[in-house]
Short mmCIF file of C-alpha atoms and ligand atoms in Angstrom, two decimals:
data_model
loop_
_atom_site.label_atom_id
_atom_site.label_comp_id
_atom_site.label_asym_id
_atom_site.label_seq_id
_atom_site.Cartn_x
_atom_site.Cartn_y
_atom_site.Cartn_z
CA UNK P 14 29.91 -17.73 -8.37
CA UNK P 15 27.44 -18.51 -10.95
CA UNK P 16 25.15 -17.08 -12.76
CA UNK P 17 21.96 -16.38 -12.47
CA UNK P 18 20.98 -17.48 -15.46
CA UNK P 19 22.20 -21.09 -14.78
CA UNK P 20 20.20 -21.13 -11.47
CA UNK P 21 18.29 -24.47 -11.22
CA UNK P 22 14.70 -22.88 -9.79
CA UNK P 23 11.14 -23.36 -9.37
CA UNK P 24 9.35 -21.13 -11.87
CA UNK P 25 6.73 -18.72 -11.00
CA UNK P 26 4.73 -16.30 -13.39
CA UNK P 27 3.34 -13.22 -10.93
CA UNK P 28 1.27 -12.22 -13.75
CA UNK P 29 -1.29 -15.17 -12.80
CA UNK P 30 -4.36 -12.42 -12.76
CA UNK P 31 -6.29 -15.87 -11.49
CA UNK P 32 -4.22 -16.63 -8.51
CA UNK P 33 -5.47 -15.35 -5.01
CA UNK P 34 -7.20 -16.53 -1.75
CA UNK P 35 -5.84 -20.01 -0.47
CA UNK P 36 -3.89 -20.65 -4.04
CA UNK P 37 -1.86 -17.35 -3.45
CA UNK P 38 -1.04 -18.75 0.50
CA UNK P 39 -0.54 -22.20 -0.47
CA UNK P 40 1.66 -21.68 -4.13
CA UNK P 41 3.96 -18.35 -2.01
CA UNK P 42 4.31 -21.49 0.89
CA UNK P 43 5.32 -23.82 -1.57
CA UNK P 44 7.58 -21.70 -3.32
CA UNK P 45 9.61 -20.60 -0.04
CA UNK P 46 9.80 -23.82 0.59
CA UNK P 47 12.18 -24.69 -1.96
CA UNK P 48 13.91 -21.60 -2.74
CA UNK P 49 15.41 -18.99 -1.76
CA UNK P 50 15.16 -17.63 -5.47
CA UNK P 51 12.14 -18.09 -8.29
CA UNK P 52 12.55 -17.63 -11.69
CA UNK P 53 9.74 -15.16 -12.75
CA UNK P 54 8.99 -14.69 -17.39
CA UNK P 55 11.47 -11.58 -17.19
CA UNK P 56 13.12 -11.80 -14.06
CA UNK P 57 13.66 -13.40 -10.51
CA UNK P 58 11.91 -13.21 -7.68
CA UNK P 59 13.16 -13.26 -4.33
CA UNK P 60 11.34 -14.94 -1.31
CA UNK P 61 13.12 -15.29 2.24
CA UNK P 62 13.50 -12.23 4.35
CA UNK P 63 16.98 -10.68 4.05
CA UNK P 64 17.69 -11.43 0.00
CA UNK P 65 14.56 -8.85 -0.49
CA UNK P 66 15.20 -6.50 1.79
CA UNK P 67 18.94 -6.54 0.36
CA UNK P 68 17.21 -5.62 -3.05
CA UNK P 69 14.90 -3.12 -2.12
CA UNK P 70 18.36 -1.02 -0.08
CA UNK P 71 20.54 -2.11 -2.81
CA UNK P 72 22.28 1.43 -4.58
CA UNK P 73 22.24 -0.76 -7.91
CA UNK P 74 18.18 -1.12 -8.34
CA UNK P 75 15.82 1.12 -8.59
CA UNK P 76 11.60 1.15 -8.91
CA UNK P 77 11.51 -0.58 -12.82
CA UNK P 78 8.33 1.43 -13.18
CA UNK P 79 9.13 3.29 -16.02
CA UNK P 80 10.20 0.57 -17.61
CA UNK P 81 6.93 -1.50 -17.44
CA UNK P 82 5.42 1.86 -18.81
CA UNK P 83 8.13 1.21 -21.86
CA UNK P 84 6.82 -2.34 -22.17
CA UNK P 85 3.45 -1.09 -22.29
CA UNK P 86 4.11 1.61 -24.98
CA UNK P 87 3.48 4.38 -23.00
CA UNK P 88 5.89 7.26 -23.63
CA UNK P 89 4.70 10.44 -24.16
CA UNK P 90 1.54 12.28 -22.05
CA UNK P 91 0.14 12.75 -19.06
CA UNK P 92 0.36 9.81 -17.23
CA UNK P 93 3.67 8.71 -18.33
CA UNK P 94 4.76 12.29 -16.90
CA UNK P 95 3.21 11.23 -14.21
CA UNK P 96 5.09 8.22 -13.54
CA UNK P 97 8.51 9.63 -14.11
CA UNK P 98 7.81 12.44 -11.68
CA UNK P 99 6.77 10.07 -9.13
CA UNK P 100 8.05 9.55 -6.23
CA UNK P 101 9.07 5.93 -6.28
CA UNK P 102 10.38 6.46 -9.90
CA UNK P 103 12.87 9.25 -8.34
CA UNK P 104 16.63 8.70 -6.79
CA UNK P 105 19.46 10.18 -5.52
CA UNK P 106 19.39 13.95 -3.78
CA UNK P 107 15.74 14.96 -5.34
CA UNK P 108 14.20 11.72 -3.42
CA UNK P 109 15.96 12.99 -0.71
CA UNK P 110 14.82 16.12 -1.08
CA UNK P 111 11.38 15.75 -0.97
CA UNK P 112 11.56 13.13 1.69
CA UNK P 113 12.58 15.57 4.56
CA UNK P 114 9.56 17.19 3.60
CA UNK P 115 7.40 14.86 3.55
CA UNK P 116 8.47 12.75 6.71
CA UNK P 117 7.39 15.67 9.55
CA UNK P 118 4.38 15.29 8.46
CA UNK P 119 4.23 11.79 9.17
CA UNK P 120 6.16 10.66 12.32
CA UNK P 121 4.47 8.44 14.82
CA UNK P 122 3.11 11.95 16.52
CA UNK P 123 2.52 13.56 13.43
CA UNK P 124 -0.47 10.48 12.42
CA UNK P 125 -1.30 10.63 16.65
CA UNK P 126 -2.79 14.42 15.53
CA UNK P 127 -4.90 12.85 13.53
CA UNK P 128 -6.47 9.79 15.47
CA UNK P 129 -9.82 12.33 16.80
CA UNK P 130 -10.73 12.79 13.27
CA UNK P 131 -9.87 9.02 12.49
CA UNK P 132 -12.97 7.93 15.53
CA UNK P 133 -14.74 10.92 13.95
CA UNK P 134 -14.71 9.50 10.15
CA UNK P 135 -15.40 6.16 11.42
CA UNK P 136 -17.64 6.47 13.89
CA UNK P 137 -19.96 8.75 11.35
CA UNK P 138 -19.83 5.16 8.82
CA UNK P 139 -20.47 2.00 11.39
CA UNK P 140 -23.58 4.40 12.78
CA UNK P 141 -25.55 4.24 9.48
CA UNK P 142 -25.09 0.67 9.35
CA UNK P 143 -24.60 -0.56 12.98
CA UNK P 144 -28.06 -1.39 13.97
CA UNK P 145 -28.84 -3.21 10.44
CA UNK P 146 -26.61 -6.52 11.37
CA UNK P 147 -24.90 -6.27 7.87
CA UNK P 148 -23.74 -5.06 5.54
CA UNK P 149 -20.95 -4.65 2.43
CA UNK P 150 -17.59 -3.61 4.19
CA UNK P 151 -16.11 -2.14 1.32
CA UNK P 152 -18.84 0.03 0.29
CA UNK P 153 -19.88 1.59 3.18
CA UNK P 154 -16.60 1.79 5.42
CA UNK P 155 -13.90 0.33 4.14
CA UNK P 156 -13.59 2.53 0.65
CA UNK P 157 -15.15 5.99 2.54
CA UNK P 158 -13.05 5.90 5.57
CA UNK P 159 -9.43 5.97 4.12
CA UNK P 160 -10.12 8.38 1.17
CA UNK P 161 -11.87 11.01 3.96
CA UNK P 162 -8.83 10.18 6.54
CA UNK P 163 -6.99 11.67 4.07
CA UNK P 164 -8.35 14.14 2.93
CA UNK P 165 -8.88 15.72 6.26
CA UNK P 166 -5.15 15.70 6.39
CA UNK P 167 -4.53 16.92 3.36
CA UNK P 168 -6.61 20.17 3.79
CA UNK P 169 -8.56 18.37 0.81
CA UNK P 170 -12.93 19.03 1.08
CA UNK P 171 -14.41 16.21 2.53
CA UNK P 172 -17.05 16.48 -0.04
CA UNK P 173 -14.10 15.92 -2.48
CA UNK P 174 -13.35 11.41 -0.42
CA UNK P 175 -15.03 9.78 -3.00
CA UNK P 176 -13.78 11.05 -5.75
CA UNK P 177 -9.83 10.67 -4.70
CA UNK P 178 -10.63 6.92 -4.20
CA UNK P 179 -11.76 7.01 -7.74
CA UNK P 180 -8.97 8.15 -8.67
CA UNK P 181 -6.68 6.75 -6.29
CA UNK P 182 -8.28 2.70 -7.56
CA UNK P 183 -6.81 3.71 -10.97
CA UNK P 184 -3.65 6.07 -10.92
CA UNK P 185 -2.51 3.19 -8.97
CA UNK P 186 -2.56 0.48 -11.05
CA UNK P 187 -0.32 2.22 -12.99
CA UNK P 188 2.02 -0.73 -10.30
CA UNK P 189 -0.20 -3.15 -11.90
CA UNK P 190 1.07 -4.48 -15.46
CA UNK P 191 -1.79 -6.70 -16.69
CA UNK P 192 -3.87 -3.53 -15.97
CA UNK P 193 -1.68 -0.58 -17.85
CA UNK P 194 -1.43 -3.27 -20.39
CA UNK P 195 -5.53 -3.03 -21.43
CA UNK P 196 -6.82 -0.50 -18.97
CA UNK P 197 -4.21 2.76 -19.93
CA UNK P 198 -7.21 5.00 -21.18
CA UNK P 199 -9.18 4.84 -17.88
CA UNK P 200 -5.40 5.13 -16.12
CA UNK P 201 -4.65 8.23 -17.43
CA UNK P 202 -7.83 9.95 -17.66
CA UNK P 203 -7.91 9.34 -14.29
CA UNK P 204 -4.46 11.13 -13.75
CA UNK P 205 -5.80 14.58 -16.00
CA UNK P 206 -9.24 14.57 -13.50
CA UNK P 207 -6.49 14.69 -11.15
CA UNK P 208 -4.95 16.90 -11.59
CA UNK P 209 -7.34 19.33 -12.94
CA UNK P 210 -8.45 19.07 -8.91
CA UNK P 211 -5.14 19.04 -7.80
CA UNK P 212 -4.52 22.69 -9.39
CA UNK P 213 -7.73 24.05 -7.98
CA UNK P 214 -7.19 22.88 -5.14
CA UNK P 215 -3.85 24.93 -4.56
CA UNK P 216 -4.77 27.53 -5.86
CA UNK P 217 -7.23 27.70 -2.84
CA UNK P 218 -5.40 26.78 -0.37
CA UNK P 219 -2.82 29.30 -1.35
CA UNK P 220 -4.68 32.13 -0.95
CA UNK P 221 -6.78 30.67 2.15
CA UNK P 222 -3.90 28.33 3.73
CA UNK P 223 -4.96 25.31 6.31
CA UNK P 224 -3.77 23.71 9.54
CA UNK P 225 -3.00 20.50 6.90
CA UNK P 226 -0.05 19.11 4.75
CA UNK P 227 -1.22 20.64 1.63
CA UNK P 228 -0.52 24.52 3.40
CA UNK P 229 2.75 23.54 4.79
CA UNK P 230 3.62 21.86 1.25
CA UNK P 231 3.28 25.59 -0.21
CA UNK P 232 4.02 27.64 2.62
CA UNK P 233 7.82 25.10 1.33
CA UNK P 234 7.29 25.89 -2.06
CA UNK P 235 7.65 29.53 -1.34
CA UNK P 236 10.33 29.22 0.49
CA UNK P 237 12.09 28.89 -3.45
CA UNK P 238 14.75 26.64 -3.71
CA UNK P 239 12.93 23.76 -2.20
CA UNK P 240 10.19 22.78 -4.06
CA UNK P 241 9.12 23.69 -7.29
CA UNK P 242 5.60 24.09 -8.71
CA UNK P 243 5.80 20.79 -10.83
CA UNK P 244 6.92 18.81 -7.60
CA UNK P 245 4.35 20.41 -5.26
CA UNK P 246 1.42 19.16 -7.62
CA UNK P 247 3.29 15.52 -8.27
CA UNK P 248 4.27 14.85 -4.07
CA UNK P 249 0.37 15.78 -3.17
CA UNK P 250 -0.68 13.07 -5.81
CA UNK P 251 1.62 10.73 -3.88
CA UNK P 252 0.35 11.13 -1.09
CA UNK P 253 -3.46 11.68 -1.82
CA UNK P 254 -3.23 8.66 -4.38
CA UNK P 255 -1.14 6.27 -2.12
CA UNK P 256 -3.10 6.92 0.97
CA UNK P 257 -5.91 5.63 -0.51
CA UNK P 258 -5.87 2.12 -2.08
CA UNK P 259 -3.67 0.56 0.08
CA UNK P 260 -5.57 1.66 3.30
CA UNK P 261 -8.71 0.72 2.53
CA UNK P 262 -7.80 -3.27 0.69
CA UNK P 263 -5.69 -3.52 3.79
CA UNK P 264 -8.33 -2.30 6.70
CA UNK P 265 -11.11 -4.73 3.81
CA UNK P 266 -8.55 -8.03 4.13
CA UNK P 267 -8.22 -7.19 8.19
CA UNK P 268 -12.11 -7.82 8.54
CA UNK P 269 -11.94 -10.69 6.30
CA UNK P 270 -8.86 -12.16 7.95
CA UNK P 271 -11.29 -12.02 11.61
CA UNK P 272 -15.08 -12.74 10.07
CA UNK P 273 -12.04 -16.02 9.55
CA UNK P 274 -11.15 -16.55 13.10
CA UNK P 275 -14.39 -15.40 15.71
CA UNK P 276 -12.17 -16.29 18.56
CA UNK P 277 -9.42 -13.68 17.50
CA UNK P 278 -12.29 -11.29 17.16
CA UNK P 279 -13.90 -11.75 20.64
CA UNK P 280 -10.15 -11.02 21.68
CA UNK P 281 -9.51 -8.00 20.04
CA UNK P 282 -13.11 -6.64 21.28
CA UNK P 283 -12.81 -8.21 24.42
CA UNK P 284 -9.43 -5.89 25.28
CA UNK P 285 -9.70 -3.21 22.28
CA UNK P 286 -5.79 -2.29 23.37
CA UNK P 287 -4.54 -5.48 21.33
CA UNK P 288 -5.61 -3.46 18.58
CA UNK P 289 -2.18 -2.29 17.99
CA UNK P 290 -0.96 -5.92 18.07
CA UNK P 291 -3.86 -7.25 15.75
CA UNK P 292 -2.58 -4.27 13.10
CA UNK P 293 0.85 -6.13 13.04
CA UNK P 294 -1.08 -9.46 12.49
CA UNK P 295 -1.89 -8.45 9.34
CA UNK P 296 -0.33 -6.43 8.16
CA UNK P 297 1.69 -9.79 8.00
CA UNK P 298 -0.09 -11.99 6.93
CA UNK P 299 -2.33 -10.48 4.29
CA UNK P 300 0.22 -8.02 2.69
CA UNK P 301 -2.05 -5.52 0.13
CA UNK P 302 1.46 -5.18 -0.70
CA UNK P 303 2.44 -9.35 -2.46
CA UNK P 304 4.92 -8.44 -3.87
CA UNK P 305 7.05 -4.63 -5.74
CA UNK P 306 10.14 -4.38 -8.03
CA UNK P 307 13.35 -3.88 -8.55
CA UNK P 308 15.63 -3.37 -11.75
CA UNK P 309 18.97 -2.97 -11.24
CA UNK P 310 21.22 -0.25 -12.68
CA UNK P 311 24.62 -2.22 -12.02
CA UNK P 312 25.62 -5.32 -12.02
CA UNK P 313 24.66 -7.28 -8.65
CA UNK P 314 26.48 -10.00 -6.56
CA UNK P 315 24.59 -11.48 -4.29
CA UNK P 316 25.11 -15.06 -2.46
CA UNK P 317 27.58 -15.90 -4.96
CA UNK P 318 25.09 -15.39 -7.61
CA UNK P 319 25.63 -12.48 -10.02
CA UNK P 320 22.71 -10.55 -11.36
CA UNK P 321 23.78 -8.28 -14.76
CA UNK P 322 22.80 -4.64 -14.63
CA UNK P 323 19.38 -4.66 -16.60
CA UNK P 324 18.26 -7.96 -14.55
CA UNK P 325 14.37 -7.69 -13.12
CA UNK P 326 14.16 -8.84 -10.02
CA UNK P 327 10.59 -8.96 -7.96
CA UNK P 328 10.51 -9.37 -3.86
CA UNK P 329 7.85 -11.09 -2.32
CA UNK P 330 6.94 -9.35 1.07
CA UNK P 331 4.49 -12.12 1.99
CA UNK P 332 6.47 -14.76 1.62
CA UNK P 333 9.12 -12.41 3.78
CA UNK P 334 6.61 -11.72 6.50
CA UNK P 335 6.27 -15.46 7.18
CA UNK P 336 9.68 -15.63 7.41
CA UNK P 337 11.53 -16.22 10.35
CA UNK P 338 8.39 -14.99 12.23
CA UNK P 339 7.33 -18.03 13.86
CA UNK P 340 4.09 -19.86 13.64
CA UNK P 341 1.92 -19.34 9.82
CA UNK P 342 -1.15 -18.30 11.09
CA UNK P 343 -3.53 -15.48 11.77
CA UNK P 344 -2.88 -14.82 15.46
CA UNK P 345 -2.99 -11.40 17.23
CA UNK P 346 -1.03 -12.96 20.87
CA UNK P 347 1.20 -14.42 18.91
CA UNK P 348 5.15 -13.16 20.08
CA UNK P 349 6.17 -12.22 17.01
CA UNK P 350 9.69 -10.51 16.74
CA UNK P 351 9.73 -6.94 16.12
CA UNK P 352 10.56 -5.68 13.49
CA UNK P 353 10.42 -7.95 10.44
CA UNK P 354 7.31 -6.42 8.30
CA UNK P 355 8.25 -5.93 4.74
CA UNK P 356 4.64 -4.97 4.28
CA UNK P 357 5.96 -0.99 3.60
CA UNK P 358 9.01 -1.98 1.90
CA UNK P 359 12.40 -1.28 2.42
CA UNK P 360 15.04 1.82 2.71
CA UNK P 361 14.69 4.64 1.15
CA UNK P 362 11.34 4.45 -0.46
CA UNK P 363 9.94 3.45 2.71
CA UNK P 364 6.00 3.99 2.91
CA UNK P 365 6.03 7.36 3.95
CA UNK P 366 1.59 6.83 4.98
CA UNK P 367 3.20 3.92 7.24
CA UNK P 368 2.64 5.01 10.15
CA UNK P 369 -0.66 6.96 9.19
CA UNK P 370 -1.87 3.80 8.13
CA UNK P 371 -1.51 2.22 10.67
CA UNK P 372 -3.23 4.71 13.03
CA UNK P 373 -5.87 4.70 11.13
CA UNK P 374 -6.29 0.73 11.36
CA UNK P 375 -5.23 0.49 14.52
CA UNK P 376 -8.58 3.43 15.29
CA UNK P 377 -10.23 1.41 12.69
CA UNK P 378 -10.02 -2.46 14.18
CA UNK P 379 -10.33 -0.60 17.74
CA UNK P 380 -14.21 0.54 16.75
CA UNK P 381 -15.64 -1.60 14.82
CA UNK P 382 -14.75 -4.70 17.50
CA UNK P 383 -16.92 -3.12 20.81
CA UNK P 384 -19.22 -1.70 17.59
CA UNK P 385 -20.10 -4.77 15.83
CA UNK P 386 -19.62 -7.80 17.91
CA UNK P 387 -20.14 -11.46 16.66
CA UNK P 388 -18.86 -10.29 13.18
CA UNK P 389 -19.00 -12.60 10.15
CA UNK P 390 -18.72 -13.68 6.59
CA UNK P 391 -22.55 -13.25 5.55
CA UNK P 392 -20.99 -14.55 1.32
CA UNK P 393 -18.29 -14.82 -0.53
CA UNK P 394 -15.92 -12.67 -0.61
CA UNK P 395 -14.26 -11.25 -3.59
CA UNK P 396 -11.35 -11.06 -3.72
CA UNK P 397 -9.47 -8.65 -5.96
CA UNK P 398 -5.71 -10.12 -7.62
CA UNK P 399 -2.26 -9.83 -6.09
CA UNK P 400 -0.43 -8.07 -8.87
CA UNK P 401 -0.84 -4.54 -7.60
CA UNK P 402 -2.57 -3.66 -4.36
CA UNK P 403 -4.21 -6.98 -3.23
CA UNK P 404 -7.35 -5.25 -2.87
CA UNK P 405 -11.35 -7.24 -2.04
CA UNK P 406 -14.36 -5.82 -4.09
CA UNK P 407 -17.08 -7.27 -2.07
CA UNK P 408 -16.93 -8.32 1.62
CA UNK P 409 -20.63 -8.79 3.20
CA UNK P 410 -20.84 -9.62 7.13
CA UNK P 411 -23.27 -9.44 9.19
CA UNK P 412 -22.77 -9.68 13.07
CA UNK P 413 -25.27 -9.32 16.24
CA UNK P 414 -26.88 -6.26 15.87
C1 LIG D 24 -1.78 -0.72 4.50
C2 LIG D 24 -1.90 1.20 4.28
C3 LIG D 24 -0.03 1.13 3.35
C4 LIG D 24 1.03 -0.04 2.89
C5 LIG D 24 0.62 -1.62 2.66
C6 LIG D 24 1.79 0.99 1.80
C7 LIG D 24 2.85 0.32 0.77
C8 LIG D 24 4.08 0.37 0.39
C9 LIG D 24 5.45 0.10 -0.50
C10 LIG D 24 5.12 -1.56 0.20
C11 LIG D 24 5.91 1.01 -0.46
C12 LIG D 24 7.07 1.08 -0.68
C13 LIG D 24 7.02 0.72 -2.16
C14 LIG D 24 8.48 -0.04 -3.08
O1 LIG D 24 9.81 0.54 -2.55
O2 LIG D 24 9.12 -0.59 -3.95
C15 LIG D 24 5.08 2.12 0.20
C16 LIG D 24 5.69 3.77 -0.61
C17 LIG D 24 4.97 4.66 -0.60
N1 LIG D 24 3.78 5.01 0.58
FE1 LIG D 24 2.91 3.39 1.40
N2 LIG D 24 1.39 1.86 1.53
C18 LIG D 24 -0.11 2.59 2.47
C19 LIG D 24 -0.52 3.02 2.63
C20 LIG D 24 0.22 4.52 2.40
C21 LIG D 24 0.07 6.23 3.47
C22 LIG D 24 -1.67 6.23 4.39
C23 LIG D 24 0.42 6.94 2.72
C24 LIG D 24 0.39 9.16 2.14
C25 LIG D 24 -0.29 9.51 2.93
C26 LIG D 24 1.60 6.11 1.15
C27 LIG D 24 2.41 6.77 0.82
C28 LIG D 24 3.36 6.12 0.26
C29 LIG D 24 4.22 7.04 -0.91
C30 LIG D 24 4.45 9.01 -1.17
C31 LIG D 24 5.16 5.88 -0.88
C32 LIG D 24 6.54 6.28 -2.44
C33 LIG D 24 7.62 6.58 -0.62
C34 LIG D 24 9.18 6.72 -1.76
O3 LIG D 24 9.10 7.00 -2.61
O4 LIG D 24 10.33 7.34 -1.28
N3 LIG D 24 1.11 5.04 1.92
N4 LIG D 24 4.01 2.24 0.02
#
């Protein structure tokens, strides 16, 4: 048995906001080649899949959002209330109850139900730019598409989709320490605005229920002891906010990857049935959630290493996704073992929206591969940082109009 602190480990700083793109890939590849574990300023980072899944699944760990909040002096106010009530910060029986309420709305079949709406939304966005032969993809398609889709699924007015997008982008930064430290006021403002908007929406749906998730949750709330008022608002926030910035960023990275691999785009255009494999490959190759984290609530021994209670363990899905899955290159035809993706997490907090996100990405790629033949970069993409959600700020694309 060895204490983690006594190990001789490679070092890494996950808060380095200058690291993204090719340099990020190279740094992570080198680290994973050296060890399954790296030392980071606040704790440790797992680099292989098995270790990552172990720390995500152990009951002796919890998501460290409240710790990040405390480190940044967020000890009261609406943002702190939201952080405390976010489903990622709830464990045990309460978490199980909330997931049991959400899960039926997010099965693969439930996600399939929304595919026609997804196709309509995407087609209307593509039609606006198709003839021109070029676009800044993030602004015209990647941003509005998931926001409009999640608004439809939840029963929010489509006209509010872009406000949702804005709130999602800010509120998701609660998971990104450097942003929380420097942009707290803006994040706080987004939480306040979202709660106000959500109260109005819930009031409307209470009097005029529809065939949507908010109406379903209101009906559960009305049954009494299964969902409180505060829980309802926060579940709506978790889903609306969790389902926008993530899918937007993953779609933008997908198009960047295809623009950089034109042969793969041509393959997909010829056989759009490859879309599901293409989505898997994009999620594996460039996860927009390259890191997540846990804090240990008890001593944990793993691989003969003792990690004391209170240790922060970050988990790298980027390197985990590459562990035991064959050649590293982006290749939508590669034969890879199933079930090895870490992009959506693992254990009780496994992404509730994974099936919906996959369906959105599949529908988008299937339509785009036919509508935008010969996609290529029309300028340098402006990449975001790998903390929190790894997004793309600008992605100029051109195609054969
Ligand atoms: C490509 C798109 C997406 C990615 C990569 C992604 C990734 C993740 C990851 C990694 C986690 C677990 C974090 C952890 O355990 O530390 C998670 C949880 C979650 N995701 Fe997603 N997500 C995506 C799309 C969505 C969508 C579309 C929704 C909403 C419909 C959503 C809602 C949530 C919620 C509510 C949780 C918390 C679940 C819980 O605590 O039980 N996500 N997501």
